[in-house]
Coordinates of C-alpha atoms in Angstrom, one line a residue:
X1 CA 1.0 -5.2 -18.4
X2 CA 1.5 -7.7 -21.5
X3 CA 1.9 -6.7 -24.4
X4 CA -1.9 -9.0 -25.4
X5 CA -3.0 -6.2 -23.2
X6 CA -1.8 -3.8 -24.9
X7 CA -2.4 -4.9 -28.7
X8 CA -5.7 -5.8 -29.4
X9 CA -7.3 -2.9 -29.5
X10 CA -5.8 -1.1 -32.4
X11 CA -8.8 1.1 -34.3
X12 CA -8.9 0.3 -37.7
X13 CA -9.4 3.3 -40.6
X14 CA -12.6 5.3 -39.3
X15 CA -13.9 4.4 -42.9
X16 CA -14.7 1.2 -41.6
X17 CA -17.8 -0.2 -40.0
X18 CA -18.7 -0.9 -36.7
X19 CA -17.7 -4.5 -37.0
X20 CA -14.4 -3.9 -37.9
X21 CA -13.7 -0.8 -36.0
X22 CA -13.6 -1.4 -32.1
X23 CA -16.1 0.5 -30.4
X24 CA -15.8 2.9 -26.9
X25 CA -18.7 3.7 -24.7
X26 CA -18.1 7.0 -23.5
X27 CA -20.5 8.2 -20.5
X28 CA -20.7 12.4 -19.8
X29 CA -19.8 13.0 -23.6
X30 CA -22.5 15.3 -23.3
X31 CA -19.6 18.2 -22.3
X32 CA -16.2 18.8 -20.6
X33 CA -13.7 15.5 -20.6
X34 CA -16.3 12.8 -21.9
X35 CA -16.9 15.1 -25.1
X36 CA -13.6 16.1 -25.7
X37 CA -12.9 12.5 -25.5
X38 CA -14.9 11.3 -27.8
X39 CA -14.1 13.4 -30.7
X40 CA -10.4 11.9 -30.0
X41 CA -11.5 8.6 -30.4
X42 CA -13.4 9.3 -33.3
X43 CA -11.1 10.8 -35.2
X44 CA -8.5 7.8 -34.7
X45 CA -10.8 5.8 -35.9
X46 CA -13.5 4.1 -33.1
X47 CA -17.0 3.6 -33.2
X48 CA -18.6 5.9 -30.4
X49 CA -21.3 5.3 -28.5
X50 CA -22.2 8.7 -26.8
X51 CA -24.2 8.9 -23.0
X52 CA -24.9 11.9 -21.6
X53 CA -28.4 14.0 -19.8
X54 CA -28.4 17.1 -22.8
X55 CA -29.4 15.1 -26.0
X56 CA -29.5 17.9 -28.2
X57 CA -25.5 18.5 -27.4
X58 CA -25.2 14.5 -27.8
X59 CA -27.2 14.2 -31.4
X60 CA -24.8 17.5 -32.2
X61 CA -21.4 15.2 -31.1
X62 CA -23.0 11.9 -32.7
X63 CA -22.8 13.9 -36.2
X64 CA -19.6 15.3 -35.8
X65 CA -18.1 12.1 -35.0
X66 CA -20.3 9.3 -37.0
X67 CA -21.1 7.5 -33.5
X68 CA -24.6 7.0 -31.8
X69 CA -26.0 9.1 -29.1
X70 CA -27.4 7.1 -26.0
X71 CA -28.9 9.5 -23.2
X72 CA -29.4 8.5 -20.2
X73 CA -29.3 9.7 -16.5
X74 CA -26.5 8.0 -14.5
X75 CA -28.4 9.2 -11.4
X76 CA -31.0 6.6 -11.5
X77 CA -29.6 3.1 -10.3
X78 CA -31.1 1.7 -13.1
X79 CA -29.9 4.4 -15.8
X80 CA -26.3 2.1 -16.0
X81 CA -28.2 -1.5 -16.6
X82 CA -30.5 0.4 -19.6
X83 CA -27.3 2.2 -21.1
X84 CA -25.2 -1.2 -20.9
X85 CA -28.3 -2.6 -22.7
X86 CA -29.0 0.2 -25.3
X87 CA -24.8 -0.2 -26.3
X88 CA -24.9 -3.6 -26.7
X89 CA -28.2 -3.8 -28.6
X90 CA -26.6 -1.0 -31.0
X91 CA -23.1 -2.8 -31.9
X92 CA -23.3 -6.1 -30.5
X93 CA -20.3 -5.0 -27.8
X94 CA -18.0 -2.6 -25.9
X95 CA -14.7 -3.0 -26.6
X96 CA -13.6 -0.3 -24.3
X97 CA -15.9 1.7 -21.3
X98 CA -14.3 5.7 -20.9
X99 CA -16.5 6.7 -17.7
X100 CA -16.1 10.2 -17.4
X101 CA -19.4 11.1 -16.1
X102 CA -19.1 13.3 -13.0
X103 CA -21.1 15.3 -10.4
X104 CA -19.2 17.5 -8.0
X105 CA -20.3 19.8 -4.7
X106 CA -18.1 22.3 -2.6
X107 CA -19.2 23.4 0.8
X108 CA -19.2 21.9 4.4
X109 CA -20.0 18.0 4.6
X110 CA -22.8 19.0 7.3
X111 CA -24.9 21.3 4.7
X112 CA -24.6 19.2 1.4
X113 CA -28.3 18.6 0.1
X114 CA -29.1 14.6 0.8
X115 CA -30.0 14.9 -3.0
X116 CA -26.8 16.0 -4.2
X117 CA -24.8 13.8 -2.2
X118 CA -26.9 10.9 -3.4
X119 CA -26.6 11.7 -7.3
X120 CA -22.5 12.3 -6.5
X121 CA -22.5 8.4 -5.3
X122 CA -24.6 7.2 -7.9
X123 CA -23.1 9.3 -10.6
X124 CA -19.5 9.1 -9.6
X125 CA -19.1 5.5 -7.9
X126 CA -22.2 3.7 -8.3
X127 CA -22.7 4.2 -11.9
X128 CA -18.9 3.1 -12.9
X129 CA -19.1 -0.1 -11.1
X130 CA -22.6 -1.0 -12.5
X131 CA -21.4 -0.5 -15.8
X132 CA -18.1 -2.5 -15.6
X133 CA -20.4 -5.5 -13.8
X134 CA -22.5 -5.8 -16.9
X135 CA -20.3 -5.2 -19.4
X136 CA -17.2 -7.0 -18.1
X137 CA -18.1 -10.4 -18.6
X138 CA -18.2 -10.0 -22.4
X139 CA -15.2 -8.3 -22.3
X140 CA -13.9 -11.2 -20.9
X141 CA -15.3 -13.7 -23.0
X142 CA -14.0 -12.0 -26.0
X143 CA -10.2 -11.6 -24.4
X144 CA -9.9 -8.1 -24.6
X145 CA -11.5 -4.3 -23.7
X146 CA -10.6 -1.4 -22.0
X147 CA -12.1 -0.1 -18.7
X148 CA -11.1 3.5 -18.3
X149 CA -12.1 5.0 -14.9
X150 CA -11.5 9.2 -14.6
X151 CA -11.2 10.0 -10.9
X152 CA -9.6 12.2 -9.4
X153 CA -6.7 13.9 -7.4
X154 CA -9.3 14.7 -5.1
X155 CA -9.6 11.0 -4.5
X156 CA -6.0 10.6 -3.9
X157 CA -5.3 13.3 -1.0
X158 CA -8.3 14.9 -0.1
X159 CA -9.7 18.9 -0.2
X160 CA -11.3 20.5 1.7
X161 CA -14.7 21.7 1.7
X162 CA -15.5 18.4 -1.0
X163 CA -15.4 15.2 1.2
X164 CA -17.9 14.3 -0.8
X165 CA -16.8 14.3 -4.2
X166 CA -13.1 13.3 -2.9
X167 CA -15.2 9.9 -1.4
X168 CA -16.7 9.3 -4.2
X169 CA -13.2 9.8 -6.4
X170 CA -11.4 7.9 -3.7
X171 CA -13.9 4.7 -3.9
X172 CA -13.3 4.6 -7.7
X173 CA -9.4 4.5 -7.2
X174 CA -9.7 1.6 -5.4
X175 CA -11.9 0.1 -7.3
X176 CA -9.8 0.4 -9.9
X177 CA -6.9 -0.9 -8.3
X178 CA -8.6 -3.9 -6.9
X179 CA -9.8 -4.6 -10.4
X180 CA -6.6 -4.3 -12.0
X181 CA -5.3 -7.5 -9.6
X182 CA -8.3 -9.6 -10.5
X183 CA -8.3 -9.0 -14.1
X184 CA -4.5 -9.5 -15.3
X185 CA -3.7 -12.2 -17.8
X186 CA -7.1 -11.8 -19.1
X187 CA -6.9 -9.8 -22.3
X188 CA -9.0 -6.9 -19.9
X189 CA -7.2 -3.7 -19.0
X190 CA -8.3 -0.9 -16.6
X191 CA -6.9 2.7 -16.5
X192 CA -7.3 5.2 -14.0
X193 CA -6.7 8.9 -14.9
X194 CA -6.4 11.6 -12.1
X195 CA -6.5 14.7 -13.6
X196 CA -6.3 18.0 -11.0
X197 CA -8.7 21.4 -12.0
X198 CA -10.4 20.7 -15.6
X199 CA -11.7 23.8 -17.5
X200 CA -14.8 22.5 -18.0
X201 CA -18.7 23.3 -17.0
X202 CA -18.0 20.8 -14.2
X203 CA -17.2 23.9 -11.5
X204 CA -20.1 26.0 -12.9
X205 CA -22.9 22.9 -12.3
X206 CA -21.2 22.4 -9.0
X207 CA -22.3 25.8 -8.0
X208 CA -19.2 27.1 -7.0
X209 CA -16.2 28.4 -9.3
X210 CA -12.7 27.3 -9.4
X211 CA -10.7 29.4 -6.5
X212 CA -7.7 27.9 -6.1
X213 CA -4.6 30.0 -7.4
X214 CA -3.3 26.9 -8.1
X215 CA -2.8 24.7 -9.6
X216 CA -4.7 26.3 -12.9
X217 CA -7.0 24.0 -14.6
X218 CA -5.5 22.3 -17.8
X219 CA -7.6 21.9 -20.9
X220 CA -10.4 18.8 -21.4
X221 CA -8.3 18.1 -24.5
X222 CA -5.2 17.5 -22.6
X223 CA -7.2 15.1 -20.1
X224 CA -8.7 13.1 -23.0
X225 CA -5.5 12.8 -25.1
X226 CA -4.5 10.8 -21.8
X227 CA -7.4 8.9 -22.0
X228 CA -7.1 7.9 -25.6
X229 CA -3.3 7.5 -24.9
X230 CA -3.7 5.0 -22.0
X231 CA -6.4 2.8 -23.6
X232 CA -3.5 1.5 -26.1
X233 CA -0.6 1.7 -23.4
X234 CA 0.9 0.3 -21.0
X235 CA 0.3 2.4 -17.8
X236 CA -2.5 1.6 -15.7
X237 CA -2.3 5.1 -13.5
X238 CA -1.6 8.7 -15.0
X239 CA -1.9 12.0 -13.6
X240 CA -3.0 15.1 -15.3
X241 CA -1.2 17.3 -15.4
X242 CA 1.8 14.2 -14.4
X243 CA 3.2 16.6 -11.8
X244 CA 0.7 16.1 -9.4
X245 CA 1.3 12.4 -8.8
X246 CA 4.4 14.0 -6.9
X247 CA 2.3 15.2 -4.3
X248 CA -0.2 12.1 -4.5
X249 CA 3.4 10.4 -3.3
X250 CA 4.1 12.7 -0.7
X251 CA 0.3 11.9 1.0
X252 CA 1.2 8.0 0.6
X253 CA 4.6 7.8 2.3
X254 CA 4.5 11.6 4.5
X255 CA 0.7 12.1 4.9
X256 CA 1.4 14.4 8.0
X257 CA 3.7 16.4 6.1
X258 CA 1.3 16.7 3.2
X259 CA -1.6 18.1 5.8
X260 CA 0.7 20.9 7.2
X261 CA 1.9 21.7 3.7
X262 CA -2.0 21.7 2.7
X263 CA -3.1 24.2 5.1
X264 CA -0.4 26.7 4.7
X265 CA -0.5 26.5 0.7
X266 CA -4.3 25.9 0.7

């Protein structure tokens, strides 16, 4: 990636206005990853604009980090087109979209509720992609922005008992990477993080805990210092935690070999 893709994006002192400081849309900040990623950017130095469903937990965040909170329900297919409006209407741009929002279900395909498989497209896939499409092009005017996507290992080699979610996670990916071809030379960057097992409410809304022995969920904070991290580098795909793009290489090149090793280590 060039190093125009890299530079422009350098937050100012937090001191600063709006206008001078560049600003982050940050969906799911209500909790988890998109809240923990927030407070990260605030604190080196962006103007936040905070979407989420709980608005009492996003007022809470807009105070401690000086941004604006924007609720709005991703699971509607027009929540994305009235967020991307409310942002722009409030700072006059998005420098950079973090799209953290998630929904996730664990179970057999054949008994997931129709309604939860429906607000796992919109929310996961659907919602990502509407909000790139209208704010994209005045990224691209500008010469310069961030897209940040947060999918998933899940969407890199499959689990079982959450097709679902994994095709929803696995969509994004290539989105992402399809998006990345079209839109270099342009000042526009897009990031893809994969983290594994988050400790966050994600597992608890899902309606079934975290029962793998491994590998142990890592920290929101550690997931959204890589997503601050990646908005001002170079790398365009990270794993968290980095280890498990060793078996996300194993599926690519061996993905027989990964299936047997799946089922006997689960």
């Amino acid at each position: 990636m060039a190093d125009e893709d890299r530079d422009d994006l350098r937050p100012g002192p937090r001191s600063s206005g709006p206008a001078e400081r560049p600003v982050a849309l940050v969906t799911g900040a209500s909790s988890g990853i998109g809240r923990a990623t927030a407070v990260r950017l605030a604190d080196a130095g962006w103007h936040t604009l905070l979407s989420g469903t709980d608005r009492t937990r996003l007022e809470e965040l807009a105070a401690r980090t000086g941004g604006v909170a924007l609720p709005e329900d991703l699971s509607k297919p027009d929540g994305p087109a009235r967020l991307a409006e409310a942002a722009v209407a409030e700072t006059g741009r998005v420098d950079a979209l973090v799209a953290s929002a998630g929904l996730g279900w664990r179970g057999a395909f054949a008994d997931t509720p129709s309604d939860t498989l429906d607000r796992m497209i919109e929310v996961n896939l659907a919602a990502p992609l509407r909000l790139v499409r209208l704010l994209l092009p005045g990224m691209l005017e500008r010469r310069h922005g961030r897209i940040v996507l947060l999918g998933s290992i899940a969407g890199q080699v499959g689990v079982r008992d959450e097709s679902g979610y994994a095709a929803t996670k696995g969509g994004l990916a290539m989105f992402a990477e399809s998006l990345w071809y079209e839109l270099r030379g342009t000042g526009v960057g897009v990031r893809l993080v994969l983290p594994g097992a988050v400790d966050t409410p994600f597992f608890d809304r899902r309606g079934t805990p975290y029962q793998r022995e491994r590998p142990r969920p890592v920290p929101a904070e550690r997931v959204a210092a890589t997503v601050v991290a990646t908005i001002t580098t170079e790398r365009d795909r990270l794993y968290v935690p980095h280890w498990l793009g060793f078996p996300a290489r194993i599926h690519g090149v061996a993905p027989g070999v990964f299936r047997r090793m799946a089922s006997r280590f689960g």
